[in-house]
Short mmCIF file of C-alpha atoms in Angstrom, two decimals:
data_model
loop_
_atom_site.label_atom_id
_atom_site.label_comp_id
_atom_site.label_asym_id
_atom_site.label_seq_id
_atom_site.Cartn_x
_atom_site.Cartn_y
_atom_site.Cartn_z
CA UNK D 265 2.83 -14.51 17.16
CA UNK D 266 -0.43 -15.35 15.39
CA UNK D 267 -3.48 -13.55 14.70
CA UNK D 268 -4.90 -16.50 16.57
CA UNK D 269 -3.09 -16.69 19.87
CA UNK D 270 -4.10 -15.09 23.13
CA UNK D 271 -0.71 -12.98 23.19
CA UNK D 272 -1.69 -11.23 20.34
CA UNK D 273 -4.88 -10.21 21.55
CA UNK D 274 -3.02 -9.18 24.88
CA UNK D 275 -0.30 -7.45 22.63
CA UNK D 276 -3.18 -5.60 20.30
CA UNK D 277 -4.58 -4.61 23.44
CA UNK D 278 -2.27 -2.87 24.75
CA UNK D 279 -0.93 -1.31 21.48
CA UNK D 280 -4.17 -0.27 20.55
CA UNK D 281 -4.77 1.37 23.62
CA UNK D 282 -1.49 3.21 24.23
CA UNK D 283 -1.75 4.20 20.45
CA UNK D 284 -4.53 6.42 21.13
CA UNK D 285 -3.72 7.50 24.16
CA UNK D 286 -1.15 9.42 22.76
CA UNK D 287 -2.65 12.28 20.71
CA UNK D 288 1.04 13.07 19.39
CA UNK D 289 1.30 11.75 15.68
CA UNK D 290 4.89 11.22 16.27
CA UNK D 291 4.83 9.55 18.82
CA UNK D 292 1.70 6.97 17.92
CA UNK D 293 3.85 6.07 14.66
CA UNK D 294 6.98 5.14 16.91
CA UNK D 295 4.59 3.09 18.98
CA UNK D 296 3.41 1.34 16.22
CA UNK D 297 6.94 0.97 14.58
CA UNK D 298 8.24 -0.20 18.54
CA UNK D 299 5.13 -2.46 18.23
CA UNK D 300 5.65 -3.79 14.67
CA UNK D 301 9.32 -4.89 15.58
CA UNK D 302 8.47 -6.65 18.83
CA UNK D 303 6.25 -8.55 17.06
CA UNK D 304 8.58 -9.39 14.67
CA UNK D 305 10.93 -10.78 16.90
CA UNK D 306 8.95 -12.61 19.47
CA UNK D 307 9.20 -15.40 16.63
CA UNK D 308 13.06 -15.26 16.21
CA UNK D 309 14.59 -12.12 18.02
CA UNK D 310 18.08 -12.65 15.74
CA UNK D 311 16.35 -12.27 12.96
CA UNK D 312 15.20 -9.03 13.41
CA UNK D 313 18.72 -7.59 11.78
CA UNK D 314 17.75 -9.29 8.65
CA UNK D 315 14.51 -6.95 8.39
CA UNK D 316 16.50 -4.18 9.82
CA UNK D 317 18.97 -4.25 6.95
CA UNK D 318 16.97 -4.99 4.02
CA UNK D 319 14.59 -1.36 5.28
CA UNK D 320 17.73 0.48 5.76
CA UNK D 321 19.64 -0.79 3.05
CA UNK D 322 16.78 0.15 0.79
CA UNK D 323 15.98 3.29 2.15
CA UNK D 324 19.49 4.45 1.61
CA UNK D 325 19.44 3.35 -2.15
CA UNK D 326 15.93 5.04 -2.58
CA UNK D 327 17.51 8.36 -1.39
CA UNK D 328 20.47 8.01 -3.62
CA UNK D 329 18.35 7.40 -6.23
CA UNK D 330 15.81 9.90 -5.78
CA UNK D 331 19.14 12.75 -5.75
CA UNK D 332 20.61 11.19 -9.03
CA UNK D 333 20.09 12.55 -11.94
CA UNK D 334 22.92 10.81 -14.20
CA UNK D 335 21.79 7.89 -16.45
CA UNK D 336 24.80 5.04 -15.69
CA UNK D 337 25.08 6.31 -12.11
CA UNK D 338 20.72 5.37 -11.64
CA UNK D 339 21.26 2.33 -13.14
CA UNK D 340 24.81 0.91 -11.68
CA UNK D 341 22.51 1.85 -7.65
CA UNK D 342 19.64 0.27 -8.75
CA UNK D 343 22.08 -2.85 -9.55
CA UNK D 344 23.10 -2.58 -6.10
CA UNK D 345 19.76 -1.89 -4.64
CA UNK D 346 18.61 -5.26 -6.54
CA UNK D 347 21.66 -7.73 -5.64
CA UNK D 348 21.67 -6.28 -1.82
CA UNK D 349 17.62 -6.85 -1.24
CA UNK D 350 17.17 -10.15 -3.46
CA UNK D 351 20.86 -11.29 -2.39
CA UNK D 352 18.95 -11.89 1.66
CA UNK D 353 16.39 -13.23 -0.08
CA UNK D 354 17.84 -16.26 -2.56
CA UNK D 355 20.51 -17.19 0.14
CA UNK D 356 18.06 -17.83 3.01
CA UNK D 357 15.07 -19.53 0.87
CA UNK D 358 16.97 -20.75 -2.27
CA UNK D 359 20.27 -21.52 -1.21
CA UNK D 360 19.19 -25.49 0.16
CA UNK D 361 17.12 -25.87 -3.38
CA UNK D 362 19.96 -24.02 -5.59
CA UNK D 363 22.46 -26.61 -3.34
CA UNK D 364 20.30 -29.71 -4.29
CA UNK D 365 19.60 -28.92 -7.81
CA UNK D 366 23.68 -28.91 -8.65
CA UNK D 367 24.35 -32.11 -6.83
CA UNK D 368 21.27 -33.67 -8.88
CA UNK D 369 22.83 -32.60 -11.65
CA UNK D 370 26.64 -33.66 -10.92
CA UNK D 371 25.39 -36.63 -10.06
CA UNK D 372 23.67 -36.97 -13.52
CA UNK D 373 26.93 -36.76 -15.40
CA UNK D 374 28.57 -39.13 -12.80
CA UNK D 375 30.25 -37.12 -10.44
CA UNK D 376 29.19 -37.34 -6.44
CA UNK D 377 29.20 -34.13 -4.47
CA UNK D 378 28.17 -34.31 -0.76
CA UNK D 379 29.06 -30.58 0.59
CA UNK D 380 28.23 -30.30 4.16
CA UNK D 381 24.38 -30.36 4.74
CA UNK D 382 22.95 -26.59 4.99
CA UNK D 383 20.93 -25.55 7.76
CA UNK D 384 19.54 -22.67 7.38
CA UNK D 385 16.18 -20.95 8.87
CA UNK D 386 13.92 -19.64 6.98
CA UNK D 387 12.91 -15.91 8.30
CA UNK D 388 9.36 -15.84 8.64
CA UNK D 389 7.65 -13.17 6.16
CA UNK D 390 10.96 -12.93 4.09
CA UNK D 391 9.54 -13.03 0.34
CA UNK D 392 7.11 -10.30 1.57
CA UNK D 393 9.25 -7.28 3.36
CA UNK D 394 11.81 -8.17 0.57
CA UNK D 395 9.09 -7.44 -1.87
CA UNK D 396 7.97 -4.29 -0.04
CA UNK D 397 11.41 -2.91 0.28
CA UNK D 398 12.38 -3.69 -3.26
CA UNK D 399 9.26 -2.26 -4.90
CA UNK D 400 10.32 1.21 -3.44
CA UNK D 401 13.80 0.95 -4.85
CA UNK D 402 12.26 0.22 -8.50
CA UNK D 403 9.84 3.06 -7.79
CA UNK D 404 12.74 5.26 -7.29
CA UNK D 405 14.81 4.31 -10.26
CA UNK D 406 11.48 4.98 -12.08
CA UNK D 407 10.85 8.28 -11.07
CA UNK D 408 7.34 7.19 -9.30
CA UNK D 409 8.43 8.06 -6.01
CA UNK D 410 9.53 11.08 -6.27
CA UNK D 411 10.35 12.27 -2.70
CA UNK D 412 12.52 10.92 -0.18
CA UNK D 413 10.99 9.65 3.27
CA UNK D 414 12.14 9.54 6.62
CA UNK D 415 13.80 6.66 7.78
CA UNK D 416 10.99 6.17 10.47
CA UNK D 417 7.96 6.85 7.63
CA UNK D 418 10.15 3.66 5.76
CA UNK D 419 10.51 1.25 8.32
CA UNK D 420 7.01 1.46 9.71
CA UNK D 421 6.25 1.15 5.72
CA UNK D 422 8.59 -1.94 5.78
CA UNK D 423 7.30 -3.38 9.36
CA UNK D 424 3.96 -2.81 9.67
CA UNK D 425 2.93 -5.60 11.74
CA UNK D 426 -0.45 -6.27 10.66
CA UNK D 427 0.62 -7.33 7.32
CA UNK D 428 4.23 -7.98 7.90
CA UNK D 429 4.43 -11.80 7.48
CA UNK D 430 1.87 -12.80 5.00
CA UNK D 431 0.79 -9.17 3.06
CA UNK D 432 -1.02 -8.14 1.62
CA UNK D 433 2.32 -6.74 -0.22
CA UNK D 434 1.94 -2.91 0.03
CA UNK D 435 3.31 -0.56 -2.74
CA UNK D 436 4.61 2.53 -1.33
CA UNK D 437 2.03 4.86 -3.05
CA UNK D 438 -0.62 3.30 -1.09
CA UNK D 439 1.11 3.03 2.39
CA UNK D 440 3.48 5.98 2.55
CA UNK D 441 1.08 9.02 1.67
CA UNK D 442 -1.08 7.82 4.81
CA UNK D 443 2.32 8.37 6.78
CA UNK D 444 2.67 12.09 6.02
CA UNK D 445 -0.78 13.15 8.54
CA UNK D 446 -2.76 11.63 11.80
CA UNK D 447 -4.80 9.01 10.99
CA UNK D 448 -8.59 9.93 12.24
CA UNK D 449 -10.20 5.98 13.59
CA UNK D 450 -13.74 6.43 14.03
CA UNK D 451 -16.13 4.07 15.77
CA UNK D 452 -17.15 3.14 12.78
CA UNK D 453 -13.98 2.40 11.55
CA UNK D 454 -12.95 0.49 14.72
CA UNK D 455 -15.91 -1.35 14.65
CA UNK D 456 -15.62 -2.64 11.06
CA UNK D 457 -12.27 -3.27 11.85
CA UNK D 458 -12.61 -5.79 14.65
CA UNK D 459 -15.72 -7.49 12.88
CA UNK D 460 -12.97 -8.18 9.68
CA UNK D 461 -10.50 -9.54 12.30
CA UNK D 462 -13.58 -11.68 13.80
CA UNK D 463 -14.40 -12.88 10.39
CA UNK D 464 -10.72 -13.63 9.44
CA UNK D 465 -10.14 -15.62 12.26
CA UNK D 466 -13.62 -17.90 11.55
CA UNK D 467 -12.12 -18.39 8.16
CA UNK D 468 -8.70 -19.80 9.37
CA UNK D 469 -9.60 -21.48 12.73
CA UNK D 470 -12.89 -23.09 11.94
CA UNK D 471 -13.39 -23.76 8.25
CA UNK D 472 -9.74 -24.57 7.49
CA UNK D 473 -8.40 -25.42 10.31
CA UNK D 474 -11.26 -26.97 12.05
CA UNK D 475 -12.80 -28.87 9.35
CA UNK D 476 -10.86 -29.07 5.82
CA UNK D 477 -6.78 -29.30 7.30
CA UNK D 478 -8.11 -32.61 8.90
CA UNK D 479 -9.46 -34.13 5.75
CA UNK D 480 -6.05 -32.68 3.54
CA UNK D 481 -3.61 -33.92 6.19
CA UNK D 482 -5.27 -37.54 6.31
CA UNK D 483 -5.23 -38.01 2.33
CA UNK D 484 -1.68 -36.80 1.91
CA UNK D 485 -0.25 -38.36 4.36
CA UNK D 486 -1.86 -41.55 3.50
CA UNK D 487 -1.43 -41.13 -0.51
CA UNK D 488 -1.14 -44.61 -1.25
CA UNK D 489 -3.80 -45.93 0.87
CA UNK D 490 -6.28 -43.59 -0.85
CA UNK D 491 -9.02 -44.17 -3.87
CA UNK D 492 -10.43 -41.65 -6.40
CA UNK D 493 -13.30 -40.56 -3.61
CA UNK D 494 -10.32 -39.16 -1.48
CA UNK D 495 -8.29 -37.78 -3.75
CA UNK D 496 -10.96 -35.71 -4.92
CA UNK D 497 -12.40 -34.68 -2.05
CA UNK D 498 -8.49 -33.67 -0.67
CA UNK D 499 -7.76 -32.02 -3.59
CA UNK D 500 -11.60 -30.26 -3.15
CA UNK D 501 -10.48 -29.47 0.87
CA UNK D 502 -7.29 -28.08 -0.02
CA UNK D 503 -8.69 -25.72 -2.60
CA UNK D 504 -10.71 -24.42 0.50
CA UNK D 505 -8.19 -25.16 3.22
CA UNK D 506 -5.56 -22.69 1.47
CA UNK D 507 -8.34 -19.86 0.49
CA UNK D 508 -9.71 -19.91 3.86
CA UNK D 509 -6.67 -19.64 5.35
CA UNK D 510 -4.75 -16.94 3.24
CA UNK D 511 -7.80 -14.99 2.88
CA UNK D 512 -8.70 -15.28 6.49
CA UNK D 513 -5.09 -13.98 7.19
CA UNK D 514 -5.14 -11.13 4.93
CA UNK D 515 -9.11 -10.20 6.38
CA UNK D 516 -7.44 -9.91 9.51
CA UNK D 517 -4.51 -8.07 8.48
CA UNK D 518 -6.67 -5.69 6.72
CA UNK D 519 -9.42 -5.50 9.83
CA UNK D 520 -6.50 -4.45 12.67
CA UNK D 521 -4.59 -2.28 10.32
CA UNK D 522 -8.09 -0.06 10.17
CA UNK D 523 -8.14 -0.18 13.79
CA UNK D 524 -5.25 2.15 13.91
CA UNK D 525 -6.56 4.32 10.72
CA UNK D 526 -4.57 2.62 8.01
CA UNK D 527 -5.74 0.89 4.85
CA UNK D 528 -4.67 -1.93 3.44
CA UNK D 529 -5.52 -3.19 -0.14
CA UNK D 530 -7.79 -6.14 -0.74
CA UNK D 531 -5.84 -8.85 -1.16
CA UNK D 532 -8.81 -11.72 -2.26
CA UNK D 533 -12.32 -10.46 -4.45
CA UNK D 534 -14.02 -13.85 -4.91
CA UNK D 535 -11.15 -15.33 -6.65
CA UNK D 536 -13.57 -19.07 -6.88
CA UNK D 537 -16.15 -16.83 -8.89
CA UNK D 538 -13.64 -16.05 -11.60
CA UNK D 539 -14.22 -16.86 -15.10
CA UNK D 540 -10.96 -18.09 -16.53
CA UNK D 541 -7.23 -17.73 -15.34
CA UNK D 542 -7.05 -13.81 -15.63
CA UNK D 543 -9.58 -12.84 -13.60
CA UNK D 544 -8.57 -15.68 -11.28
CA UNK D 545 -5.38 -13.79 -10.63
CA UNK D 546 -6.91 -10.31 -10.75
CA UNK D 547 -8.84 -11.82 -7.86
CA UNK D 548 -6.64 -14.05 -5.99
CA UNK D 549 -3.44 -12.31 -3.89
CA UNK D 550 -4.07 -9.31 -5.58
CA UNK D 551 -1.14 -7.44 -3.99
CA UNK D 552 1.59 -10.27 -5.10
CA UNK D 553 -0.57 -10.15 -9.16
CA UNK D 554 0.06 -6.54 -9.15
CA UNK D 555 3.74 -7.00 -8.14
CA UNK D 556 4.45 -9.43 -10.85
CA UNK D 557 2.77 -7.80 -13.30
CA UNK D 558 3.94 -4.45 -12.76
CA UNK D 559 7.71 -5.12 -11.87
CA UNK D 560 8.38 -8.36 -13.60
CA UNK D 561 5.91 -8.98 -16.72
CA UNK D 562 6.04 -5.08 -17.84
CA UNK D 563 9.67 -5.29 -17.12
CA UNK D 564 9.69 -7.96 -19.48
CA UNK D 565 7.91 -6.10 -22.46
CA UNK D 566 4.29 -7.00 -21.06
CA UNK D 567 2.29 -7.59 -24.30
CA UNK D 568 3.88 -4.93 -26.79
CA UNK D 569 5.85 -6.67 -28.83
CA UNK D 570 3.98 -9.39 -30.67
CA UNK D 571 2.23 -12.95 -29.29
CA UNK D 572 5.17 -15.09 -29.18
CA UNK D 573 7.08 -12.53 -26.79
CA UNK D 574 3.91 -11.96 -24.87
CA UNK D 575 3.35 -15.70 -24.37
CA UNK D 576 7.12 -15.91 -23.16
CA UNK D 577 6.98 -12.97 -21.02
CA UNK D 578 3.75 -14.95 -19.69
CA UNK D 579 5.15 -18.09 -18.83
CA UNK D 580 8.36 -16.33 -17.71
CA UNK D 581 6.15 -14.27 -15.24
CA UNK D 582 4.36 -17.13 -13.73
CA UNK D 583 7.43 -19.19 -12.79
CA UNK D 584 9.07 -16.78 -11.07
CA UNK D 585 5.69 -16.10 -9.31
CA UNK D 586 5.72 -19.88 -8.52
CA UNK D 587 9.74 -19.73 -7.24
CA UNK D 588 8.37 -16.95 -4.81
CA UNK D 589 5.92 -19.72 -3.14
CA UNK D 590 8.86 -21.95 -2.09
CA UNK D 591 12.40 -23.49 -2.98
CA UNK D 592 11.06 -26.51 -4.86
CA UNK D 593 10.55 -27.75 -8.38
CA UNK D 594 6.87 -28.58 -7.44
CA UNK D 595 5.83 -24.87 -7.21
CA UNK D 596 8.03 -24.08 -10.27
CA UNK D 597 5.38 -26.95 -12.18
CA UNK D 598 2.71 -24.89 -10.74
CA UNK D 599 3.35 -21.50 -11.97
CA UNK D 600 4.35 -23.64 -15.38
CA UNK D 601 0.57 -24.99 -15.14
CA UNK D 602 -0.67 -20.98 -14.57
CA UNK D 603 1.39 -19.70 -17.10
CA UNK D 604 0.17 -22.61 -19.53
CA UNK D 605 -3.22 -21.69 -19.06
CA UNK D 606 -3.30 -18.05 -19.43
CA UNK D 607 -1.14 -18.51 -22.76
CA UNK D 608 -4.19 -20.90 -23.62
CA UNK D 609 -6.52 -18.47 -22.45
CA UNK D 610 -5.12 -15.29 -24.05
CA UNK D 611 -4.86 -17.32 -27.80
CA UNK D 612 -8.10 -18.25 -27.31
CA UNK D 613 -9.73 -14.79 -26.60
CA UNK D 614 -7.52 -13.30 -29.59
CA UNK D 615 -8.50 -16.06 -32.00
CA UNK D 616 -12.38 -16.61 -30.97
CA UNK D 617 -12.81 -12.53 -30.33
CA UNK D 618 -16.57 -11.76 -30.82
CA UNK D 619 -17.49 -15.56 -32.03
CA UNK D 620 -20.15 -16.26 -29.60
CA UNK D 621 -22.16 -14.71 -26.33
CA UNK D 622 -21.66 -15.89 -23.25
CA UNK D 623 -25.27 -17.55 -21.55
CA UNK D 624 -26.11 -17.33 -18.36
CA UNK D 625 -25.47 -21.19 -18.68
CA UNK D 626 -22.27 -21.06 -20.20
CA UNK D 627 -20.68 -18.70 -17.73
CA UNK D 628 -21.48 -21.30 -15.02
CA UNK D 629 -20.01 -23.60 -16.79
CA UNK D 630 -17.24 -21.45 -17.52
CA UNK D 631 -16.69 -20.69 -13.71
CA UNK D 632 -16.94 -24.24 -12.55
CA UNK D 633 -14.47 -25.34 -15.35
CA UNK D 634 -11.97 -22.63 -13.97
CA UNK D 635 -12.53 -23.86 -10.21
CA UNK D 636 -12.12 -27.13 -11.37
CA UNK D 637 -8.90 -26.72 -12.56
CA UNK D 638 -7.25 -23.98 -10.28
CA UNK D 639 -8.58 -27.14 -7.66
CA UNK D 640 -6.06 -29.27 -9.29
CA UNK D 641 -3.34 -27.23 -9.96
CA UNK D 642 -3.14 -26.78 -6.19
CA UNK D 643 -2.36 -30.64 -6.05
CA UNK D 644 1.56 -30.07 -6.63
CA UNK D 645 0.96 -27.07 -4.40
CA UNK D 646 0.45 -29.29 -1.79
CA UNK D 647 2.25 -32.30 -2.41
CA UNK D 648 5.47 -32.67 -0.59
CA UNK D 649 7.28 -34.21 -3.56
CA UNK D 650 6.95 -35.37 -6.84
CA UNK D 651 6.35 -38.84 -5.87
CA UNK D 652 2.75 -37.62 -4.23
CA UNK D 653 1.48 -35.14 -6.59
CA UNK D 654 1.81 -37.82 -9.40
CA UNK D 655 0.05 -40.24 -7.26
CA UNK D 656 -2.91 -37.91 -6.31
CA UNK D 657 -2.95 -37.32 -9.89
CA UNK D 658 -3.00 -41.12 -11.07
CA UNK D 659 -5.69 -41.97 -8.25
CA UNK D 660 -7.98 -39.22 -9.32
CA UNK D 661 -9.88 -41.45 -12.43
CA UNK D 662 -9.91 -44.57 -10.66
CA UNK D 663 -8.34 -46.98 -7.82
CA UNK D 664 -10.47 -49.67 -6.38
CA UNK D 665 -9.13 -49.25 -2.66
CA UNK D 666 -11.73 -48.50 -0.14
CA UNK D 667 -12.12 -45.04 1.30
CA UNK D 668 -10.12 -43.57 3.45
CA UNK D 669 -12.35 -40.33 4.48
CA UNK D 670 -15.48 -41.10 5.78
CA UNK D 671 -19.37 -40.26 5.46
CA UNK D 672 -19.30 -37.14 7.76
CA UNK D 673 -16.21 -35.91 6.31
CA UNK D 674 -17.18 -35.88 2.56
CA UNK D 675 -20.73 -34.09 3.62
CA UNK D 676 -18.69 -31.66 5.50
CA UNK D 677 -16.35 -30.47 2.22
CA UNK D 678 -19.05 -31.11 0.03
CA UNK D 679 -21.56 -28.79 1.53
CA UNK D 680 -18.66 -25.83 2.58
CA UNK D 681 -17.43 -26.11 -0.88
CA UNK D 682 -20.92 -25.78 -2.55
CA UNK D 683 -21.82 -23.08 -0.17
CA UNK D 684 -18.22 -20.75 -1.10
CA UNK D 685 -18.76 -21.23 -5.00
CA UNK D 686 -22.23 -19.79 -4.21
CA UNK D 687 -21.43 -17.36 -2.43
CA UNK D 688 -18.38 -16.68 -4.05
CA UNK D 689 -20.94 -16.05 -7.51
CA UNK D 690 -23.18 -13.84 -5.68
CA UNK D 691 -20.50 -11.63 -4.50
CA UNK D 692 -18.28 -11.18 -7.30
CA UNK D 693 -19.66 -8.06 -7.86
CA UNK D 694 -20.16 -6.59 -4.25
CA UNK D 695 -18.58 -5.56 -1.51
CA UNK D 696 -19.44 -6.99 1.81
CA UNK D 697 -19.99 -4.28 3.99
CA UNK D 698 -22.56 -2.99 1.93
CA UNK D 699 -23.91 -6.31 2.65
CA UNK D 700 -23.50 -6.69 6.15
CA UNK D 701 -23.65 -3.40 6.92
CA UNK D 702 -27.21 -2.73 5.88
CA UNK D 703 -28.28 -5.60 8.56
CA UNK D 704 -30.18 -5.23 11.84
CA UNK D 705 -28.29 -5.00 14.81
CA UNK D 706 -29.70 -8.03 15.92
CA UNK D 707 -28.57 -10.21 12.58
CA UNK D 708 -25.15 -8.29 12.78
CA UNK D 709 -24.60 -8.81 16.75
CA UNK D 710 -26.23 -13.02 16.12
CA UNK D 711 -23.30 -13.47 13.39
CA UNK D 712 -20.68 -11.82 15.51
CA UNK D 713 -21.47 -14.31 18.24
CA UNK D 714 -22.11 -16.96 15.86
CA UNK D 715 -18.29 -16.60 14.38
CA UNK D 716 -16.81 -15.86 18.08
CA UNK D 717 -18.56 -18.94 20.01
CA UNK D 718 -17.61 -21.02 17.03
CA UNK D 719 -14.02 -19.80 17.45
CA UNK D 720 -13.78 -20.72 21.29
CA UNK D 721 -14.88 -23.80 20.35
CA UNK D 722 -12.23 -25.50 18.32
CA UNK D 723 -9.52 -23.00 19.48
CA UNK D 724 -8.67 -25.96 22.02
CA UNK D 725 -7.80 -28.48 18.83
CA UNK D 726 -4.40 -28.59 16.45
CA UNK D 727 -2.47 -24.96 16.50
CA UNK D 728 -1.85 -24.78 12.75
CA UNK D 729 0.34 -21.81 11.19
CA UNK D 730 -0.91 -19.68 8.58
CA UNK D 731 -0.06 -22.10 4.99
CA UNK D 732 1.36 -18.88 3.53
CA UNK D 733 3.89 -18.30 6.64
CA UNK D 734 6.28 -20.38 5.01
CA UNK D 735 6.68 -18.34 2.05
#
């Protein structure tokens, strides 16, 4: 079920309005829990066991952990609490990859392995309720949560539909306390609420889906056909395609989450507007940064213990962060390429500390050199193999074949690309409902209708899923 789909507006509907119905805080949390689970398994109803274990499974360590006090006894159940959440997790995304990788390398030595072919589905939202679970067992092994919580408080925490299979990843500090007393939902709130889900939806269905999947799709599946013009311009769509879409997800996530009087974190601030790789990725998935840097690069040794280690602990970070995106070697290169540049980044901010002002010029510069090259570190991102990402790569500075895309279609990336670095700029330092907000009613109620008969109108064309569904 898709934020997209008629069911889900019939299913919101109804949950929505039987939700406050019931005055009974209770009782509107099990509806919402009931809800969140449904939804779940309208997609695969099997594999709703899979989420059911991993919430009670961590629960149960969370408690344990909370009650001990003794120093091997903490550290043998957070063992546990690890291997039994990440065990799910590697042997429904990673065991195919993990599979292929040791026949590639048998076969490199000489010896030929064909084990029976795997085929195994992967659950939809996996990496993210894994992450969600597991950041409340490290919380509890590090004394930051410091109370236990029902099992019901949990698995809503775990489930929450609005965010359940693409985030933003929720930490239990910021989910949990809003658990413990009845969430008040304004008009206001409900209001702003739908008007985020209207806008996320005008992200995903018309500017990604609508008008920069067609343009991706044609390139790459037509990658040696192509000339620099489209590769460019693919590798330009896609850097839209995937913002529009994750951020339009994660808008509406956020949007029918406040419906019900629940906040959810930002999860995108303008990431396009960010001047060099650090703020990229203090602006881009926020929730999954956070998570990396707090559990895995901290865990690491973070930056205390001289340049070399941080640099490790840097690249170390952003491969893992690139294993989370999928099972291949592609998105391994790509948190390699992210890790790279930070490393670059942070030598160059120690060693030219205080050398020279930034312009008004130079930051634009600076900003459009970052774009630039987040735009084609998304090309492996992309690619379905190896074979296609060097290609892309190869055809970008030169091929004499004749276009592929045409006229309309170049205008059409060209102009929605200019127009989100633009914007992107001007907002980097606001927040948009204190732009919006501050509007007429007529402007506000001509850009509702704007985004909704736009909608209607291309809902009729390709069904895509959300990119980050997959992960």
């Amino acid at each position: 079920m898709t934020f997209d789909s008629v069911f889900f507006f019939i299913f919101f509907a109804i949950i929505l309005f039987v939700y406050h119905f019931i005055s009974n805080w209770g009782g509107r949390k099990s509806i919402l829990l009931i809800g969140s689970y449904f939804f779940y398994a309208i997609w695969n109803p099997p594999y709703v066991l899979l989420l059911l274990f991993s919430t009670v499974f961590s629960w149960f360590i969370g408690k344990k952990l909370i009650r001990s006090e003794g120093t091997n006894e903490r550290k043998i159940l957070l063992f546990f609490g690890l291997v039994g959440t990440l065990g799910v997790l590697v042997f429904y995304k990673y065991s195919a990859f993990l599979l292929d990788t040791l026949i590639s390398i048998l076969s490199s030595i000489g010896i030929l392995y064909k084990p029976p072919e795997l085929d195994i589905l992967l659950p939809i939202g996996i990496s993210f309720y894994t992450f969600q679970a597991l950041s409340y067992v490290i919380d509890c092994y590090r004394k930051e949560q410091k109370e236990s919580v029902t099992l019901a408080d949990f698995s809503l925490y775990v489930s929450f539909f609005p965010q359940l299979v693409a985030g933003p990843i929720v930490r239990t500090c910021e989910f949990l306390p809003q658990c413990q007393s009845k969430r008040v939902v304004t008009v206001s709130h409900l209001g702003w609420g739908l008007f985020l889900l209207v806008l996320g939806l005008f992200m995903k269905v018309v500017i990604a889906d609508a008008f920069l999947a067609p343009v991706v799709d044609k390139v790459y599946s037509s990658y040696l056909n192509i000339n620099a013009i489209d590769a460019w311009l693919a590798a330009l769509a896609y850097s839209g395609q995937i913002y529009f879409d994750f951020a339009g997800y994660s808008t509406c996530a956020i949007g029918v989450a406040m419906c019900f009087g629940f906040g959810l974190p930002d999860n995108f601030r303008y990431p396009y507007a960010a001047l060099g790789f650090s703020d990229f990725w203090q602006r881009w998935h926020i929730s999954l940064s956070r998570w990396i840097r707090d559990y895995l690069y901290f865990s690491f040794g973070g930056n205390k213990k001289g340049k070399k280690k941080e640099f490790r602990n840097l690249i170390m970070t952003m491969l893992i962060a690139g294993l989370w995106h999928g099972a291949s070697w592609l998105f391994v290169l790509w948190g390699a390429l992210h890790g790279f540049f930070l490393i670059i980044e942070h030598w160059l901010k120690t060693n030219l500390k205080d050398r020279f002002v930034l312009s008004k010029l130079s930051t634009a510069m600076l900003i459009l050199s970052t774009f630039l090259i987040i735009t084609l570190t998304w090309i492996p991102f992309r690619s379905p193999d190896i074979f296609v990402a060097l290609n892309m790569f190869a055809t970008l500075f030169g091929n004499e074949k004749i276009a592929l895309t045409n006229n309309l279609e170049c205008l059409e990336v060209l102009v929605i690309m200019s127009l989100l670095l633009v914007w992107q700029v001007y907002m980097k330092f606001r927040y948009l409902e204190n732009v919006i907000k501050p509007l007429n009613w007529f402007l506000r109620s001509l850009l509702i209708t704007t985004m909704c008969v736009s909608i209607l109108l291309v809902e009729g064309g390709e069904s895509r899923a959300y990119i980050y569904f997959q992960f």
